mmCIF file of C-alpha atoms in Angstrom:
data_model
loop_
_atom_site.group_PDB
_atom_site.id
_atom_site.type_symbol
_atom_site.label_atom_id
_atom_site.label_comp_id
_atom_site.label_asym_id
_atom_site.label_seq_id
_atom_site.Cartn_x
_atom_site.Cartn_y
_atom_site.Cartn_z
ATOM 1 C CA MET A 172 -82.926 118.144 53.984
ATOM 2 C CA ASN A 173 -83.402 117.411 57.683
ATOM 3 C CA LYS A 174 -84.252 119.928 60.110
ATOM 4 C CA TYR A 175 -82.346 120.202 63.446
ATOM 5 C CA ILE A 176 -83.631 122.350 66.328
ATOM 6 C CA PHE A 177 -81.384 123.798 69.133
ATOM 7 C CA THR A 178 -82.829 125.304 72.341
ATOM 8 C CA CYS A 179 -81.362 128.098 74.289
ATOM 9 C CA GLY A 180 -81.513 126.443 77.681
ATOM 10 C CA ASP A 181 -81.236 128.843 80.605
ATOM 11 C CA VAL A 182 -80.190 132.056 79.208
ATOM 12 C CA ASN A 183 -78.282 133.190 82.219
ATOM 13 C CA GLY A 184 -76.124 129.993 81.859
ATOM 14 C CA ILE A 185 -73.943 128.892 78.890
ATOM 15 C CA GLY A 186 -76.790 127.636 76.524
ATOM 16 C CA PRO A 187 -76.785 130.308 73.949
ATOM 17 C CA GLU A 188 -72.912 130.638 73.957
ATOM 18 C CA ILE A 189 -72.508 126.775 73.251
ATOM 19 C CA VAL A 190 -75.161 126.631 70.722
ATOM 20 C CA LEU A 191 -73.680 129.657 68.733
ATOM 21 C CA LYS A 192 -70.205 128.095 68.829
ATOM 22 C CA THR A 193 -71.566 124.686 67.665
ATOM 23 C CA LEU A 194 -73.534 126.274 64.841
ATOM 24 C CA ASN A 195 -70.226 127.973 63.754
ATOM 25 C CA GLU A 196 -68.576 124.728 63.492
ATOM 26 C CA ILE A 197 -71.238 122.372 62.074
ATOM 27 C CA ILE A 198 -72.624 124.685 59.502
ATOM 28 C CA SER A 199 -70.054 124.219 56.824
ATOM 29 C CA GLY A 200 -70.932 121.461 54.444
ATOM 30 C CA ALA A 201 -74.085 120.482 56.390
ATOM 31 C CA ASN A 202 -76.966 119.654 54.072
ATOM 32 C CA HIS A 203 -79.431 120.526 56.807
ATOM 33 C CA GLN A 204 -81.515 123.408 58.141
ATOM 34 C CA PHE A 205 -81.069 124.662 61.651
ATOM 35 C CA ILE A 206 -83.600 126.251 63.892
ATOM 36 C CA PHE A 207 -82.563 128.078 67.167
ATOM 37 C CA TYR A 208 -85.207 129.084 69.747
ATOM 38 C CA CYS A 209 -83.749 131.770 71.703
ATOM 39 C CA PRO A 210 -84.768 135.440 72.743
ATOM 40 C CA ALA A 211 -83.550 137.748 69.964
ATOM 41 C CA ASN A 212 -81.979 140.098 72.447
ATOM 42 C CA ILE A 213 -79.843 137.305 73.844
ATOM 43 C CA PHE A 214 -78.829 136.039 70.636
ATOM 44 C CA GLU A 215 -77.814 139.291 69.327
ATOM 45 C CA ALA A 216 -75.658 140.008 72.457
ATOM 46 C CA TYR A 217 -73.821 136.772 71.876
ATOM 47 C CA ALA A 218 -73.377 137.355 68.267
ATOM 48 C CA LYS A 219 -71.383 140.370 69.075
ATOM 49 C CA GLU A 220 -68.868 138.362 70.866
ATOM 50 C CA ILE A 221 -69.040 135.002 68.863
ATOM 51 C CA ASN A 222 -69.450 136.323 65.259
ATOM 52 C CA PRO A 223 -71.774 133.945 63.419
ATOM 53 C CA SER A 224 -70.088 132.357 60.296
ATOM 54 C CA PHE A 225 -73.462 131.721 58.668
ATOM 55 C CA ASN A 226 -76.363 133.734 57.350
ATOM 56 C CA TYR A 227 -79.352 133.705 59.447
ATOM 57 C CA SER A 228 -82.763 135.326 59.706
ATOM 58 C CA ILE A 229 -84.674 136.296 62.922
ATOM 59 C CA VAL A 230 -88.432 135.596 62.983
ATOM 60 C CA LYS A 231 -91.145 135.347 65.683
ATOM 61 C CA ASN A 232 -93.248 132.435 64.274
ATOM 62 C CA GLU A 233 -92.626 129.021 63.025
ATOM 63 C CA THR A 234 -94.675 129.793 59.785
ATOM 64 C CA GLU A 235 -92.109 132.428 58.889
ATOM 65 C CA ILE A 236 -89.320 129.905 58.516
ATOM 66 C CA GLU A 237 -88.083 129.843 54.924
ATOM 67 C CA ASP A 238 -85.030 128.580 53.213
ATOM 68 C CA GLU A 239 -82.347 130.164 55.270
ATOM 69 C CA GLN A 240 -79.953 127.626 56.647
ATOM 70 C CA VAL A 241 -80.188 129.124 60.096
ATOM 71 C CA THR A 242 -83.440 130.619 61.484
ATOM 72 C CA ILE A 243 -83.403 132.012 64.969
ATOM 73 C CA ILE A 244 -86.945 131.955 66.409
ATOM 74 C CA ASP A 245 -87.422 134.914 68.928
ATOM 75 C CA ILE A 246 -89.284 133.643 71.893
ATOM 76 C CA GLY A 247 -89.424 137.037 73.390
ATOM 77 C CA LYS A 248 -87.328 139.664 74.992
ATOM 78 C CA THR A 249 -85.752 138.175 78.324
ATOM 79 C CA LYS A 250 -83.670 140.048 80.778
ATOM 80 C CA PHE A 251 -80.037 139.152 81.188
ATOM 81 C CA ASN A 252 -79.105 138.313 84.736
ATOM 82 C CA LEU A 253 -75.960 136.223 84.050
ATOM 83 C CA GLY A 254 -75.097 133.493 86.510
ATOM 84 C CA LYS A 255 -78.340 133.318 88.251
ATOM 85 C CA ALA A 256 -81.300 131.186 87.791
ATOM 86 C CA THR A 257 -84.428 133.501 87.651
ATOM 87 C CA SER A 258 -88.078 133.324 86.881
ATOM 88 C CA ALA A 259 -87.638 135.016 83.528
ATOM 89 C CA SER A 260 -84.821 132.609 82.509
ATOM 90 C CA GLY A 261 -87.078 129.601 83.644
ATOM 91 C CA LYS A 262 -89.859 130.722 81.537
ATOM 92 C CA ALA A 263 -87.624 131.396 78.461
ATOM 93 C CA SER A 264 -86.153 128.016 78.650
ATOM 94 C CA PHE A 265 -89.361 126.237 79.035
ATOM 95 C CA LYS A 266 -91.025 128.117 76.165
ATOM 96 C CA ALA A 267 -88.159 127.156 73.836
ATOM 97 C CA ILE A 268 -88.476 123.510 74.838
ATOM 98 C CA GLN A 269 -92.244 123.678 74.469
ATOM 99 C CA ARG A 270 -92.137 125.197 70.891
ATOM 100 C CA SER A 271 -89.503 122.749 69.797
ATOM 101 C CA PHE A 272 -91.514 119.731 70.795
ATOM 102 C CA ASN A 273 -94.549 121.101 68.970
ATOM 103 C CA MET A 274 -92.534 121.252 65.718
ATOM 104 C CA LEU A 275 -91.436 117.671 66.437
ATOM 105 C CA ALA A 276 -94.848 116.537 67.089
ATOM 106 C CA PHE A 277 -96.060 117.832 63.864
ATOM 107 C CA ASN A 278 -93.131 116.281 61.847
ATOM 108 C CA GLN A 279 -91.866 119.791 60.974
ATOM 109 C CA ALA A 280 -88.329 118.820 62.214
ATOM 110 C CA ASP A 281 -86.209 115.654 62.759
ATOM 111 C CA ALA A 282 -84.634 116.286 66.219
ATOM 112 C CA VAL A 283 -84.039 118.593 69.074
ATOM 113 C CA ILE A 284 -80.668 119.290 70.849
ATOM 114 C CA THR A 285 -81.485 120.964 74.167
ATOM 115 C CA ALA A 286 -79.042 123.301 75.872
ATOM 116 C CA PRO A 287 -78.918 123.059 79.685
ATOM 117 C CA ILE A 288 -81.704 124.204 81.965
ATOM 118 C CA ALA A 289 -81.912 124.984 85.832
ATOM 119 C CA LYS A 290 -84.474 123.205 87.829
ATOM 120 C CA ILE A 291 -84.563 126.124 90.419
ATOM 121 C CA ALA A 292 -85.371 128.479 87.431
ATOM 122 C CA LEU A 293 -88.116 126.387 86.360
ATOM 123 C CA SER A 294 -89.479 126.247 89.774
ATOM 124 C CA LYS A 295 -89.388 129.998 90.332
ATOM 125 C CA ALA A 296 -91.387 130.292 87.098
ATOM 126 C CA GLY A 297 -93.894 127.996 88.458
ATOM 127 C CA ILE A 298 -93.208 125.087 86.190
ATOM 128 C CA LYS A 299 -93.372 121.731 88.027
ATOM 129 C CA TYR A 300 -91.546 119.513 85.618
ATOM 130 C CA PRO A 301 -87.979 118.525 87.047
ATOM 131 C CA GLY A 302 -86.296 118.212 83.772
ATOM 132 C CA HIS A 303 -86.348 117.765 79.874
ATOM 133 C CA THR A 304 -86.741 114.059 80.203
ATOM 134 C CA GLU A 305 -90.160 114.268 82.010
ATOM 135 C CA MET A 306 -91.367 117.125 79.789
ATOM 136 C CA PHE A 307 -90.866 115.262 76.556
ATOM 137 C CA ALA A 308 -92.279 111.976 78.043
ATOM 138 C CA LYS A 309 -95.345 113.710 79.230
ATOM 139 C CA TRP A 310 -96.019 115.674 75.973
ATOM 140 C CA SER A 311 -95.447 112.520 73.859
ATOM 141 C CA ASN A 312 -97.759 110.492 76.139
ATOM 142 C CA THR A 313 -94.769 108.017 76.499
ATOM 143 C CA LYS A 314 -94.922 105.992 79.701
ATOM 144 C CA ASP A 315 -91.956 103.901 79.273
ATOM 145 C CA TYR A 316 -88.763 105.887 78.570
ATOM 146 C CA ALA A 317 -85.259 105.954 79.857
ATOM 147 C CA MET A 318 -82.619 108.570 80.624
ATOM 148 C CA THR A 319 -79.389 107.389 78.916
ATOM 149 C CA PHE A 320 -75.984 108.733 78.330
ATOM 150 C CA LEU A 321 -73.988 107.980 75.140
ATOM 151 C CA SER A 322 -70.322 108.119 74.324
ATOM 152 C CA GLU A 323 -67.658 106.117 72.602
ATOM 153 C CA ASP A 324 -66.349 104.873 76.042
ATOM 154 C CA PHE A 325 -69.661 103.387 77.192
ATOM 155 C CA ASN A 326 -73.512 103.895 77.016
ATOM 156 C CA ALA A 327 -75.340 104.094 80.410
ATOM 157 C CA ALA A 328 -79.030 103.894 81.257
ATOM 158 C CA LEU A 329 -80.544 104.716 84.612
ATOM 159 C CA ALA A 330 -83.441 102.582 86.217
ATOM 160 C CA THR A 331 -84.394 105.759 88.306
ATOM 161 C CA ILE A 332 -83.814 109.361 87.507
ATOM 162 C CA HIS A 333 -84.149 112.291 89.823
ATOM 163 C CA ILE A 334 -85.271 111.042 93.008
ATOM 164 C CA PRO A 335 -84.035 111.054 96.650
ATOM 165 C CA ILE A 336 -81.734 107.946 97.498
ATOM 166 C CA LYS A 337 -84.120 106.943 100.102
ATOM 167 C CA ASP A 338 -86.841 106.508 97.528
ATOM 168 C CA VAL A 339 -84.611 104.313 95.202
ATOM 169 C CA PRO A 340 -85.186 100.708 96.542
ATOM 170 C CA LYS A 341 -89.077 100.839 96.522
ATOM 171 C CA ALA A 342 -88.860 102.326 92.928
ATOM 172 C CA ILE A 343 -86.976 99.269 91.760
ATOM 173 C CA THR A 344 -89.558 96.767 90.525
ATOM 174 C CA GLU A 345 -89.554 93.892 88.169
ATOM 175 C CA LYS A 346 -91.871 95.666 85.782
ATOM 176 C CA ARG A 347 -89.417 98.720 85.709
ATOM 177 C CA ILE A 348 -86.431 96.401 85.031
ATOM 178 C CA ARG A 349 -88.221 94.531 82.160
ATOM 179 C CA ASN A 350 -89.452 97.769 80.551
ATOM 180 C CA LEU A 351 -86.005 99.268 80.831
ATOM 181 C CA LEU A 352 -84.329 96.200 79.325
ATOM 182 C CA ARG A 353 -86.751 96.314 76.289
ATOM 183 C CA ILE A 354 -86.103 100.168 75.706
ATOM 184 C CA ILE A 355 -82.492 99.720 75.788
ATOM 185 C CA TYR A 356 -82.614 96.642 73.453
ATOM 186 C CA ASN A 357 -84.611 98.588 70.788
ATOM 187 C CA THR A 358 -82.488 101.608 71.305
ATOM 188 C CA CYS A 359 -79.344 99.551 70.443
ATOM 189 C CA LEU A 360 -81.212 98.032 67.239
ATOM 190 C CA PHE A 361 -83.096 100.941 65.961
ATOM 191 C CA ASP A 362 -81.305 104.130 67.174
ATOM 192 C CA LEU A 363 -77.657 103.295 67.478
ATOM 193 C CA GLY A 364 -77.276 100.420 64.796
ATOM 194 C CA ILE A 365 -75.990 97.723 67.368
ATOM 195 C CA TYR A 366 -77.578 94.590 66.086
ATOM 196 C CA ASN A 367 -76.378 92.133 68.651
ATOM 197 C CA PRO A 368 -76.146 94.217 71.959
ATOM 198 C CA LYS A 369 -74.761 93.045 75.131
ATOM 199 C CA ILE A 370 -76.118 94.811 78.269
ATOM 200 C CA ALA A 371 -74.786 94.742 81.658
ATOM 201 C CA VAL A 372 -76.943 95.329 84.824
ATOM 202 C CA LEU A 373 -75.646 96.526 88.192
ATOM 203 C CA GLY A 374 -76.910 95.722 91.510
ATOM 204 C CA LEU A 375 -78.468 98.075 93.768
ATOM 205 C CA ASN A 376 -76.599 97.302 97.165
ATOM 206 C CA PRO A 377 -72.976 97.018 98.116
ATOM 207 C CA HIS A 378 -71.292 93.960 96.496
ATOM 208 C CA ALA A 379 -74.649 93.434 94.713
ATOM 209 C CA GLY A 380 -76.278 92.323 98.032
ATOM 210 C CA GLU A 381 -73.802 89.620 98.463
ATOM 211 C CA GLU A 382 -76.318 86.749 98.154
ATOM 212 C CA GLY A 383 -79.008 88.656 100.277
ATOM 213 C CA ILE A 384 -76.686 89.398 103.322
ATOM 214 C CA ILE A 385 -76.591 93.075 102.462
ATOM 215 C CA GLY A 386 -79.604 93.678 100.690
ATOM 216 C CA LYS A 387 -82.532 91.370 99.111
ATOM 217 C CA GLU A 388 -83.356 93.400 95.886
ATOM 218 C CA GLU A 389 -80.929 91.633 93.815
ATOM 219 C CA GLU A 390 -81.947 88.083 94.415
ATOM 220 C CA LYS A 391 -85.750 89.034 94.782
ATOM 221 C CA ILE A 392 -86.340 91.559 92.068
ATOM 222 C CA ILE A 393 -83.421 92.207 89.660
ATOM 223 C CA ALA A 394 -81.718 88.908 89.290
ATOM 224 C CA PRO A 395 -84.925 86.966 88.454
ATOM 225 C CA VAL A 396 -85.778 89.310 85.613
ATOM 226 C CA LEU A 397 -82.394 89.074 83.973
ATOM 227 C CA LYS A 398 -82.930 85.165 83.838
ATOM 228 C CA GLU A 399 -86.245 85.279 82.060
ATOM 229 C CA LYS A 400 -86.137 83.853 78.566
ATOM 230 C CA GLU A 401 -86.802 87.226 76.762
ATOM 231 C CA PHE A 402 -83.518 88.657 78.212
ATOM 232 C CA ARG A 403 -81.054 86.018 79.271
ATOM 233 C CA SER A 404 -79.368 85.977 75.674
ATOM 234 C CA PHE A 405 -78.328 89.387 75.870
ATOM 235 C CA VAL A 406 -78.104 90.523 79.405
ATOM 236 C CA GLU A 407 -75.736 89.880 82.339
ATOM 237 C CA GLY A 408 -75.629 90.761 85.819
ATOM 238 C CA CYS A 409 -76.156 91.716 88.629
ATOM 239 C CA PHE A 410 -72.628 93.124 89.004
ATOM 240 C CA SER A 411 -71.024 94.670 91.952
ATOM 241 C CA PRO A 412 -70.623 98.495 90.856
ATOM 242 C CA ASP A 413 -67.285 98.926 92.329
ATOM 243 C CA ALA A 414 -65.603 95.796 90.875
ATOM 244 C CA PHE A 415 -67.452 96.287 87.531
ATOM 245 C CA PHE A 416 -65.744 99.829 87.032
ATOM 246 C CA ALA A 417 -62.476 98.957 88.669
ATOM 247 C CA ASN A 418 -62.019 96.230 86.283
ATOM 248 C CA GLN A 419 -63.250 98.271 83.372
ATOM 249 C CA LEU A 420 -65.793 95.707 82.484
ATOM 250 C CA PHE A 421 -67.904 98.479 81.086
ATOM 251 C CA ARG A 422 -65.815 98.062 77.781
ATOM 252 C CA ASP A 423 -67.138 94.647 77.188
ATOM 253 C CA TYR A 424 -70.697 95.826 77.041
ATOM 254 C CA ASP A 425 -72.865 98.237 74.593
ATOM 255 C CA PHE A 426 -75.075 99.364 77.489
ATOM 256 C CA VAL A 427 -74.637 99.492 81.191
ATOM 257 C CA ILE A 428 -77.745 99.847 83.436
ATOM 258 C CA GLY A 429 -77.616 101.127 86.853
ATOM 259 C CA MET A 430 -80.138 101.582 89.565
ATOM 260 C CA TYR A 431 -79.689 105.224 90.523
ATOM 261 C CA HIS A 432 -78.247 108.489 89.306
ATOM 262 C CA ASP A 433 -74.763 108.791 90.994
ATOM 263 C CA GLN A 434 -73.973 105.115 90.585
ATOM 264 C CA LEU A 435 -73.621 105.405 87.032
ATOM 265 C CA LEU A 436 -73.122 109.101 86.352
ATOM 266 C CA ILE A 437 -69.778 109.516 88.583
ATOM 267 C CA PRO A 438 -67.794 107.042 86.389
ATOM 268 C CA TYR A 439 -69.447 107.968 83.257
ATOM 269 C CA LYS A 440 -68.762 111.844 83.843
ATOM 270 C CA MET A 441 -65.225 111.105 84.880
ATOM 271 C CA LEU A 442 -64.622 109.527 81.303
ATOM 272 C CA ASN A 443 -66.824 111.863 79.382
ATOM 273 C CA PHE A 444 -67.388 115.099 80.921
ATOM 274 C CA SER A 445 -66.479 117.147 77.736
ATOM 275 C CA ASN A 446 -68.199 115.110 75.298
ATOM 276 C CA GLY A 447 -70.911 113.043 76.877
ATOM 277 C CA VAL A 448 -74.385 113.003 75.475
ATOM 278 C CA ASN A 449 -77.759 112.902 77.426
ATOM 279 C CA TYR A 450 -80.316 110.841 75.294
ATOM 280 C CA THR A 451 -84.093 110.316 76.116
ATOM 281 C CA ALA A 452 -84.527 106.776 74.892
ATOM 282 C CA GLY A 453 -88.045 105.279 74.176
ATOM 283 C CA LEU A 454 -89.616 108.483 72.711
ATOM 284 C CA PRO A 455 -91.318 108.801 69.355
ATOM 285 C CA ILE A 456 -89.091 112.052 68.885
ATOM 286 C CA VAL A 457 -85.345 112.379 68.982
ATOM 287 C CA ARG A 458 -83.966 114.497 71.799
ATOM 288 C CA THR A 459 -80.327 114.840 72.731
ATOM 289 C CA SER A 460 -78.456 117.130 75.098
ATOM 290 C CA PRO A 461 -75.011 117.747 76.471
ATOM 291 C CA ASP A 462 -74.489 115.959 79.711
ATOM 292 C CA HIS A 463 -73.394 118.858 81.837
ATOM 293 C CA GLY A 464 -75.345 121.721 83.566
ATOM 294 C CA THR A 465 -75.889 125.425 82.936
ATOM 295 C CA ALA A 466 -72.341 126.340 84.240
ATOM 296 C CA PHE A 467 -73.630 129.657 85.876
ATOM 297 C CA ASP A 468 -70.181 130.425 87.201
ATOM 298 C CA ILE A 469 -68.586 131.021 83.790
ATOM 299 C CA ALA A 470 -71.789 132.350 81.833
ATOM 300 C CA GLY A 471 -70.972 135.222 79.729
ATOM 301 C CA GLN A 472 -67.177 134.854 79.706
ATOM 302 C CA ASN A 473 -66.981 133.183 76.427
ATOM 303 C CA ILE A 474 -64.881 130.286 77.731
ATOM 304 C CA ALA A 475 -67.503 127.606 77.694
ATOM 305 C CA ASP A 476 -66.522 124.015 76.087
ATOM 306 C CA HIS A 477 -69.224 123.399 73.395
ATOM 307 C CA SER A 478 -67.654 119.783 72.852
ATOM 308 C CA SER A 479 -70.779 118.020 74.597
ATOM 309 C CA ILE A 480 -73.478 119.786 72.698
ATOM 310 C CA LYS A 481 -71.823 119.335 69.502
ATOM 311 C CA GLU A 482 -71.525 115.687 70.103
ATOM 312 C CA ALA A 483 -75.218 115.749 71.092
ATOM 313 C CA TYR A 484 -75.893 117.160 67.660
ATOM 314 C CA ASN A 485 -73.651 114.364 66.074
ATOM 315 C CA TYR A 486 -75.591 111.635 67.879
ATOM 316 C CA ALA A 487 -79.088 113.260 66.835
ATOM 317 C CA VAL A 488 -77.986 112.996 63.228
ATOM 318 C CA LYS A 489 -76.955 109.329 63.813
ATOM 319 C CA ILE A 490 -80.104 108.450 65.415
ATOM 320 C CA VAL A 491 -82.377 110.137 62.897
ATOM 321 C CA ASN A 492 -80.511 108.424 60.169
ATOM 322 C CA ASN A 493 -80.718 105.020 61.781
ATOM 323 C CA ARG A 494 -84.432 105.526 62.270
ATOM 324 C CA LYS A 495 -85.004 106.236 58.800
ATOM 325 C CA LEU A 496 -83.060 103.392 57.546
ATOM 326 C CA ASN A 497 -85.196 101.095 59.741
ATOM 327 C CA GLU A 498 -88.281 102.637 58.374
ATOM 328 C CA GLU A 499 -87.197 101.891 54.767
ATOM 329 C CA LYS A 500 -86.628 98.221 55.676
#
């Protein structure tokens, strides 16, 4: 029996609501145990609106987990302030993430599905991490990792993550591109079960630099790496992003690598806003997440769509199973 963790995310957003809705749907017939890190007072408030269809216990410590299919681990009473990022909500979301990682690090769970957090709430709480990706990479001592987005329509990976546009060009290096290609290739093989992957790489500049007229990064940094012997059998590019998506070429590839955040996530979210999944590739642990934010504007109204976090759970199960199959080979 595998164990899957859910974290509450920012408690003033939709996190607790979408986790509870997801548990209600996946619990029937699932041969797994589920752990939900959430303030007990927050969980109980939502349970009055969304009646749990499962038996559960509420405990304060991981050592108290028994055979109940769902265990709520109370991370401490937290004040509700729906729709607002607060220091208290930042502290609660961080505590849930931190404790979930500890369980994974000690092999006490198989994967974590993280509900959305607010960077501003983390900042108000004095927490310096910009997001989940950076937290899990730091704690697992992983230097080479990738923020990826998974769906049936297409899978996407970012060469740079949460940095200003002005800093992107200097962050694009041959080493970064090489490491990313290796991470994505291994993710296809060992996590997703794609054994002959085709990977597309987008250029940085308009028209992919147009042979150096608009920018030099493609011909001096990106393209030379793609032509190296290690990569040329499964990688193609550099593609001009506008034509690539206009002609729906992403459908011909197992993964698309983009150079910066919005270059990939605008088309990705247009296709997958309600069912896309954020996956941190390259980590020794399995962490998935919905690809949307905290939705403070609809928090507490019981109208949040939980499709994306449910799909994040489905991908977590898939990745865990694929990794275990590969370990057995």
